Amino acid sequence: MIASLGMYDFGACLVANDRLWALIRDGLRSRGIAAPESLTRGEAAYWPAWVAPDLILSQTCGYPFRARLHDRVTYVGTPDYGVTGCPPGHYRSVLVVRSGDPRQTLADFDGAPFAYNEALSQSGWAAPQVHAARVGIRLPPAVETGGHRRSALAVAEGRADIAALDAVTWALMLDEEPTLATRLRVIAMTDPTPGLPLIAAAGADAAATFDAVTDAIAALSPVDRATLRLRDLARIPVAAYLAVPDPPPPDGIATLD
């Protein structure tokens, strides 16, 4: 059995996620669903967990979910982080640039070198590229960083001029390192899209798992809920994920199939 909550699992969120999982685990067990004692972390918390036949619960990204996972896993629900300007269970990307960069609008960054975490990221690649195309500019990829925090650092250090970060990750980063706000500033935001879904293995009891997670969020201490910025669990139709547009992949990245 495997469970992971790796998408927002750094800094103070580590122990808060441990306590959240303990509540979910006990709630699952009380409903007759076996669950591992603790969370899996590291690289095994992502693709290996998402495709594991004994996955009890994990959180993935919307782009992998619609591109490769939606017909192989059970959709459970989508955590709501109360992102400003977004419906429950939705989020958006913030596009960040160096604080001292004289350019003032997103249009001014047409053709600017872009840092992205990976080509299968909704918030780091898909949403900003679709947004850029809609407003008539290009954000050519300059560096693939492997993570949102690394993308932010790439911009701060001058290895790229602009990056797109998941708005929840950006808020958690500012909680951990408030001085980051003196090095980077938000120049634009993408439109809201469905947030990072919770999934389980194919055939899992989605209703019982949804209830266990909902009860766990309600039972979590106010301090831990604030640390995780977690408000509730929403149900979003899978069709809403599948309707989100895909961008072309970066040069040299294989197309999704």
mmCIF file with all atom_site columns, C-alpha atoms in Angstrom, residues 22-143:
data_model
loop_
_atom_site.group_PDB
_atom_site.id
_atom_site.type_symbol
_atom_site.label_atom_id
_atom_site.label_alt_id
_atom_site.label_comp_id
_atom_site.label_asym_id
_atom_site.label_entity_id
_atom_site.label_seq_id
_atom_site.pdbx_PDB_ins_code
_atom_site.Cartn_x
_atom_site.Cartn_y
_atom_site.Cartn_z
_atom_site.occupancy
_atom_site.B_iso_or_equiv
_atom_site.pdbx_formal_charge
_atom_site.auth_seq_id
_atom_site.auth_comp_id
_atom_site.auth_asym_id
_atom_site.auth_atom_id
_atom_site.pdbx_PDB_model_num
ATOM 1   C CA . ALA A 1 22  ? -2.891  10.281 10.350  1.00 0.00 ? 22  ALA A CA 1
ATOM 2   C CA . LEU A 1 23  ? -6.471  11.563 10.422  1.00 0.00 ? 23  LEU A CA 1
ATOM 3   C CA . ILE A 1 24  ? -7.181  10.355 6.873   1.00 0.00 ? 24  ILE A CA 1
ATOM 4   C CA . ARG A 1 25  ? -5.583  6.974  7.606   1.00 0.00 ? 25  ARG A CA 1
ATOM 5   C CA . ASP A 1 26  ? -7.687  6.420  10.690  1.00 0.00 ? 26  ASP A CA 1
ATOM 6   C CA . GLY A 1 27  ? -10.801 7.529  8.847   1.00 0.00 ? 27  GLY A CA 1
ATOM 7   C CA . LEU A 1 28  ? -10.123 5.095  6.024   1.00 0.00 ? 28  LEU A CA 1
ATOM 8   C CA . ARG A 1 29  ? -9.504  2.240  8.420   1.00 0.00 ? 29  ARG A CA 1
ATOM 9   C CA . SER A 1 30  ? -12.731 2.999  10.272  1.00 0.00 ? 30  SER A CA 1
ATOM 10  C CA . ARG A 1 31  ? -14.502 2.589  6.926   1.00 0.00 ? 31  ARG A CA 1
ATOM 11  C CA . GLY A 1 32  ? -12.872 -0.770 6.282   1.00 0.00 ? 32  GLY A CA 1
ATOM 12  C CA . ILE A 1 33  ? -10.211 0.538  3.882   1.00 0.00 ? 33  ILE A CA 1
ATOM 13  C CA . ALA A 1 34  ? -6.656  -0.553 4.600   1.00 0.00 ? 34  ALA A CA 1
ATOM 14  C CA . ALA A 1 35  ? -4.167  2.312  4.702   1.00 0.00 ? 35  ALA A CA 1
ATOM 15  C CA . PRO A 1 36  ? -0.398  2.586  5.260   1.00 0.00 ? 36  PRO A CA 1
ATOM 16  C CA . GLU A 1 37  ? 0.872   3.895  8.555   1.00 0.00 ? 37  GLU A CA 1
ATOM 17  C CA . SER A 1 38  ? 2.843   6.783  7.044   1.00 0.00 ? 38  SER A CA 1
ATOM 18  C CA . LEU A 1 39  ? 3.298   8.784  3.861   1.00 0.00 ? 39  LEU A CA 1
ATOM 19  C CA . THR A 1 40  ? 5.745   7.912  1.112   1.00 0.00 ? 40  THR A CA 1
ATOM 20  C CA . ARG A 1 41  ? 8.098   10.769 0.242   1.00 0.00 ? 41  ARG A CA 1
ATOM 21  C CA . GLY A 1 42  ? 10.804  11.500 -2.309  1.00 0.00 ? 42  GLY A CA 1
ATOM 22  C CA . GLU A 1 43  ? 10.609  10.505 -5.964  1.00 0.00 ? 43  GLU A CA 1
ATOM 23  C CA . ALA A 1 44  ? 8.399   7.524  -5.088  1.00 0.00 ? 44  ALA A CA 1
ATOM 24  C CA . ALA A 1 45  ? 5.656   9.948  -4.011  1.00 0.00 ? 45  ALA A CA 1
ATOM 25  C CA . TYR A 1 46  ? 4.939   10.994 -7.595  1.00 0.00 ? 46  TYR A CA 1
ATOM 26  C CA . TRP A 1 47  ? 4.696   8.838  -10.735 1.00 0.00 ? 47  TRP A CA 1
ATOM 27  C CA . PRO A 1 48  ? 5.524   5.557  -8.973  1.00 0.00 ? 48  PRO A CA 1
ATOM 28  C CA . ALA A 1 49  ? 2.703   6.238  -6.520  1.00 0.00 ? 49  ALA A CA 1
ATOM 29  C CA . TRP A 1 50  ? 0.221   7.523  -9.096  1.00 0.00 ? 50  TRP A CA 1
ATOM 30  C CA . VAL A 1 51  ? 0.384   4.358  -11.175 1.00 0.00 ? 51  VAL A CA 1
ATOM 31  C CA . ALA A 1 52  ? 0.768   1.885  -8.291  1.00 0.00 ? 52  ALA A CA 1
ATOM 32  C CA . PRO A 1 53  ? -1.982  -0.778 -8.230  1.00 0.00 ? 53  PRO A CA 1
ATOM 33  C CA . ASP A 1 54  ? -2.113  -0.478 -4.427  1.00 0.00 ? 54  ASP A CA 1
ATOM 34  C CA . LEU A 1 55  ? -2.363  3.318  -4.283  1.00 0.00 ? 55  LEU A CA 1
ATOM 35  C CA . ILE A 1 56  ? -4.618  4.324  -1.392  1.00 0.00 ? 56  ILE A CA 1
ATOM 36  C CA . LEU A 1 57  ? -4.360  8.090  -1.859  1.00 0.00 ? 57  LEU A CA 1
ATOM 37  C CA . SER A 1 58  ? -2.125  10.615 -3.589  1.00 0.00 ? 58  SER A CA 1
ATOM 38  C CA . GLN A 1 59  ? -2.284  14.100 -5.037  1.00 0.00 ? 59  GLN A CA 1
ATOM 39  C CA . THR A 1 60  ? -1.338  14.652 -8.651  1.00 0.00 ? 60  THR A CA 1
ATOM 40  C CA . CYS A 1 61  ? -1.313  17.610 -11.042 1.00 0.00 ? 61  CYS A CA 1
ATOM 41  C CA . GLY A 1 62  ? -4.144  18.382 -13.432 1.00 0.00 ? 62  GLY A CA 1
ATOM 42  C CA . TYR A 1 63  ? -2.024  17.959 -16.571 1.00 0.00 ? 63  TYR A CA 1
ATOM 43  C CA . PRO A 1 64  ? -0.773  14.414 -15.783 1.00 0.00 ? 64  PRO A CA 1
ATOM 44  C CA . PHE A 1 65  ? -4.308  13.577 -14.645 1.00 0.00 ? 65  PHE A CA 1
ATOM 45  C CA . ARG A 1 66  ? -5.951  14.541 -17.943 1.00 0.00 ? 66  ARG A CA 1
ATOM 46  C CA . ALA A 1 67  ? -3.080  13.395 -20.169 1.00 0.00 ? 67  ALA A CA 1
ATOM 47  C CA . ARG A 1 68  ? -2.162  10.019 -18.691 1.00 0.00 ? 68  ARG A CA 1
ATOM 48  C CA . LEU A 1 69  ? -4.013  9.099  -15.523 1.00 0.00 ? 69  LEU A CA 1
ATOM 49  C CA . HIS A 1 70  ? -7.735  9.894  -15.655 1.00 0.00 ? 70  HIS A CA 1
ATOM 50  C CA . ASP A 1 71  ? -8.718  6.519  -17.154 1.00 0.00 ? 71  ASP A CA 1
ATOM 51  C CA . ARG A 1 72  ? -6.283  4.528  -15.002 1.00 0.00 ? 72  ARG A CA 1
ATOM 52  C CA . VAL A 1 73  ? -7.096  5.812  -11.509 1.00 0.00 ? 73  VAL A CA 1
ATOM 53  C CA . THR A 1 74  ? -10.057 6.755  -9.320  1.00 0.00 ? 74  THR A CA 1
ATOM 54  C CA . TYR A 1 75  ? -10.735 10.463 -8.902  1.00 0.00 ? 75  TYR A CA 1
ATOM 55  C CA . VAL A 1 76  ? -11.485 11.204 -5.234  1.00 0.00 ? 76  VAL A CA 1
ATOM 56  C CA . GLY A 1 77  ? -11.815 14.978 -4.946  1.00 0.00 ? 77  GLY A CA 1
ATOM 57  C CA . THR A 1 78  ? -9.895  18.230 -5.175  1.00 0.00 ? 78  THR A CA 1
ATOM 58  C CA . PRO A 1 79  ? -8.581  20.100 -2.136  1.00 0.00 ? 79  PRO A CA 1
ATOM 59  C CA . ASP A 1 80  ? -9.716  23.705 -1.878  1.00 0.00 ? 80  ASP A CA 1
ATOM 60  C CA . TYR A 1 81  ? -6.979  26.139 -0.851  1.00 0.00 ? 81  TYR A CA 1
ATOM 61  C CA . GLY A 1 82  ? -9.069  29.282 -1.082  1.00 0.00 ? 82  GLY A CA 1
ATOM 62  C CA . VAL A 1 83  ? -6.991  30.772 -3.905  1.00 0.00 ? 83  VAL A CA 1
ATOM 63  C CA . THR A 1 84  ? -8.030  34.388 -4.482  1.00 0.00 ? 84  THR A CA 1
ATOM 64  C CA . GLY A 1 85  ? -10.188 34.817 -7.564  1.00 0.00 ? 85  GLY A CA 1
ATOM 65  C CA . CYS A 1 86  ? -10.774 31.086 -8.006  1.00 0.00 ? 86  CYS A CA 1
ATOM 66  C CA . PRO A 1 87  ? -13.863 28.901 -7.442  1.00 0.00 ? 87  PRO A CA 1
ATOM 67  C CA . PRO A 1 88  ? -13.586 26.186 -4.767  1.00 0.00 ? 88  PRO A CA 1
ATOM 68  C CA . GLY A 1 89  ? -11.079 23.516 -5.754  1.00 0.00 ? 89  GLY A CA 1
ATOM 69  C CA . HIS A 1 90  ? -9.535  25.696 -8.473  1.00 0.00 ? 90  HIS A CA 1
ATOM 70  C CA . TYR A 1 91  ? -6.200  27.454 -8.645  1.00 0.00 ? 91  TYR A CA 1
ATOM 71  C CA . ARG A 1 92  ? -4.073  29.502 -11.033 1.00 0.00 ? 92  ARG A CA 1
ATOM 72  C CA . SER A 1 93  ? -0.486  30.319 -11.889 1.00 0.00 ? 93  SER A CA 1
ATOM 73  C CA . VAL A 1 94  ? 1.340   33.484 -10.904 1.00 0.00 ? 94  VAL A CA 1
ATOM 74  C CA . LEU A 1 95  ? 3.949   34.712 -13.373 1.00 0.00 ? 95  LEU A CA 1
ATOM 75  C CA . VAL A 1 96  ? 6.932   36.095 -11.493 1.00 0.00 ? 96  VAL A CA 1
ATOM 76  C CA . VAL A 1 97  ? 9.828   38.297 -12.581 1.00 0.00 ? 97  VAL A CA 1
ATOM 77  C CA . ARG A 1 98  ? 12.722  39.941 -10.781 1.00 0.00 ? 98  ARG A CA 1
ATOM 78  C CA . SER A 1 99  ? 11.658  42.837 -8.601  1.00 0.00 ? 99  SER A CA 1
ATOM 79  C CA . GLY A 1 100 ? 14.148  45.172 -10.245 1.00 0.00 ? 100 GLY A CA 1
ATOM 80  C CA . ASP A 1 101 ? 13.228  44.311 -13.825 1.00 0.00 ? 101 ASP A CA 1
ATOM 81  C CA . PRO A 1 102 ? 12.066  47.561 -15.470 1.00 0.00 ? 102 PRO A CA 1
ATOM 82  C CA . ARG A 1 103 ? 9.442   45.872 -17.650 1.00 0.00 ? 103 ARG A CA 1
ATOM 83  C CA . GLN A 1 104 ? 5.981   46.542 -16.273 1.00 0.00 ? 104 GLN A CA 1
ATOM 84  C CA . THR A 1 105 ? 3.483   44.366 -18.177 1.00 0.00 ? 105 THR A CA 1
ATOM 85  C CA . LEU A 1 106 ? 3.381   40.774 -19.338 1.00 0.00 ? 106 LEU A CA 1
ATOM 86  C CA . ALA A 1 107 ? 3.439   41.996 -22.940 1.00 0.00 ? 107 ALA A CA 1
ATOM 87  C CA . ASP A 1 108 ? 6.846   43.511 -22.241 1.00 0.00 ? 108 ASP A CA 1
ATOM 88  C CA . PHE A 1 109 ? 8.167   39.967 -21.652 1.00 0.00 ? 109 PHE A CA 1
ATOM 89  C CA . ASP A 1 110 ? 7.326   38.748 -25.145 1.00 0.00 ? 110 ASP A CA 1
ATOM 90  C CA . GLY A 1 111 ? 10.211  36.447 -26.103 1.00 0.00 ? 111 GLY A CA 1
ATOM 91  C CA . ALA A 1 112 ? 11.790  36.583 -22.624 1.00 0.00 ? 112 ALA A CA 1
ATOM 92  C CA . PRO A 1 113 ? 13.573  33.399 -21.448 1.00 0.00 ? 113 PRO A CA 1
ATOM 93  C CA . PHE A 1 114 ? 11.118  31.315 -19.442 1.00 0.00 ? 114 PHE A CA 1
ATOM 94  C CA . ALA A 1 115 ? 11.884  28.883 -16.591 1.00 0.00 ? 115 ALA A CA 1
ATOM 95  C CA . TYR A 1 116 ? 9.504   25.980 -16.080 1.00 0.00 ? 116 TYR A CA 1
ATOM 96  C CA . ASN A 1 117 ? 9.447   23.054 -13.702 1.00 0.00 ? 117 ASN A CA 1
ATOM 97  C CA . GLU A 1 118 ? 8.536   20.326 -16.203 1.00 0.00 ? 118 GLU A CA 1
ATOM 98  C CA . ALA A 1 119 ? 6.583   19.836 -19.399 1.00 0.00 ? 119 ALA A CA 1
ATOM 99  C CA . LEU A 1 120 ? 3.791   17.881 -17.676 1.00 0.00 ? 120 LEU A CA 1
ATOM 100 C CA . SER A 1 121 ? 2.989   20.654 -15.200 1.00 0.00 ? 121 SER A CA 1
ATOM 101 C CA . GLN A 1 122 ? -0.340  22.456 -15.494 1.00 0.00 ? 122 GLN A CA 1
ATOM 102 C CA . SER A 1 123 ? 0.707   25.510 -13.483 1.00 0.00 ? 123 SER A CA 1
ATOM 103 C CA . GLY A 1 124 ? 4.371   25.638 -14.515 1.00 0.00 ? 124 GLY A CA 1
ATOM 104 C CA . TRP A 1 125 ? 4.060   24.937 -18.248 1.00 0.00 ? 125 TRP A CA 1
ATOM 105 C CA . ALA A 1 126 ? 0.557   24.362 -19.651 1.00 0.00 ? 126 ALA A CA 1
ATOM 106 C CA . ALA A 1 127 ? -1.358  27.276 -18.110 1.00 0.00 ? 127 ALA A CA 1
ATOM 107 C CA . PRO A 1 128 ? 1.264   29.977 -18.777 1.00 0.00 ? 128 PRO A CA 1
ATOM 108 C CA . GLN A 1 129 ? 1.872   28.826 -22.346 1.00 0.00 ? 129 GLN A CA 1
ATOM 109 C CA . VAL A 1 130 ? -1.856  28.785 -23.139 1.00 0.00 ? 130 VAL A CA 1
ATOM 110 C CA . HIS A 1 131 ? -2.218  32.189 -21.464 1.00 0.00 ? 131 HIS A CA 1
ATOM 111 C CA . ALA A 1 132 ? 0.725   33.629 -23.397 1.00 0.00 ? 132 ALA A CA 1
ATOM 112 C CA . ALA A 1 133 ? -0.677  32.394 -26.709 1.00 0.00 ? 133 ALA A CA 1
ATOM 113 C CA . ARG A 1 134 ? -4.067  33.905 -25.902 1.00 0.00 ? 134 ARG A CA 1
ATOM 114 C CA . VAL A 1 135 ? -2.581  37.358 -25.243 1.00 0.00 ? 135 VAL A CA 1
ATOM 115 C CA . GLY A 1 136 ? -0.340  37.107 -28.292 1.00 0.00 ? 136 GLY A CA 1
ATOM 116 C CA . ILE A 1 137 ? 3.133   36.722 -26.803 1.00 0.00 ? 137 ILE A CA 1
ATOM 117 C CA . ARG A 1 138 ? 5.753   33.973 -26.623 1.00 0.00 ? 138 ARG A CA 1
ATOM 118 C CA . LEU A 1 139 ? 7.459   32.616 -23.513 1.00 0.00 ? 139 LEU A CA 1
ATOM 119 C CA . PRO A 1 140 ? 10.231  30.480 -24.993 1.00 0.00 ? 140 PRO A CA 1
ATOM 120 C CA . PRO A 1 141 ? 11.600  27.856 -22.600 1.00 0.00 ? 141 PRO A CA 1
ATOM 121 C CA . ALA A 1 142 ? 15.109  28.604 -21.396 1.00 0.00 ? 142 ALA A CA 1
ATOM 122 C CA . VAL A 1 143 ? 15.611  26.175 -18.520 1.00 0.00 ? 143 VAL A CA 1
#
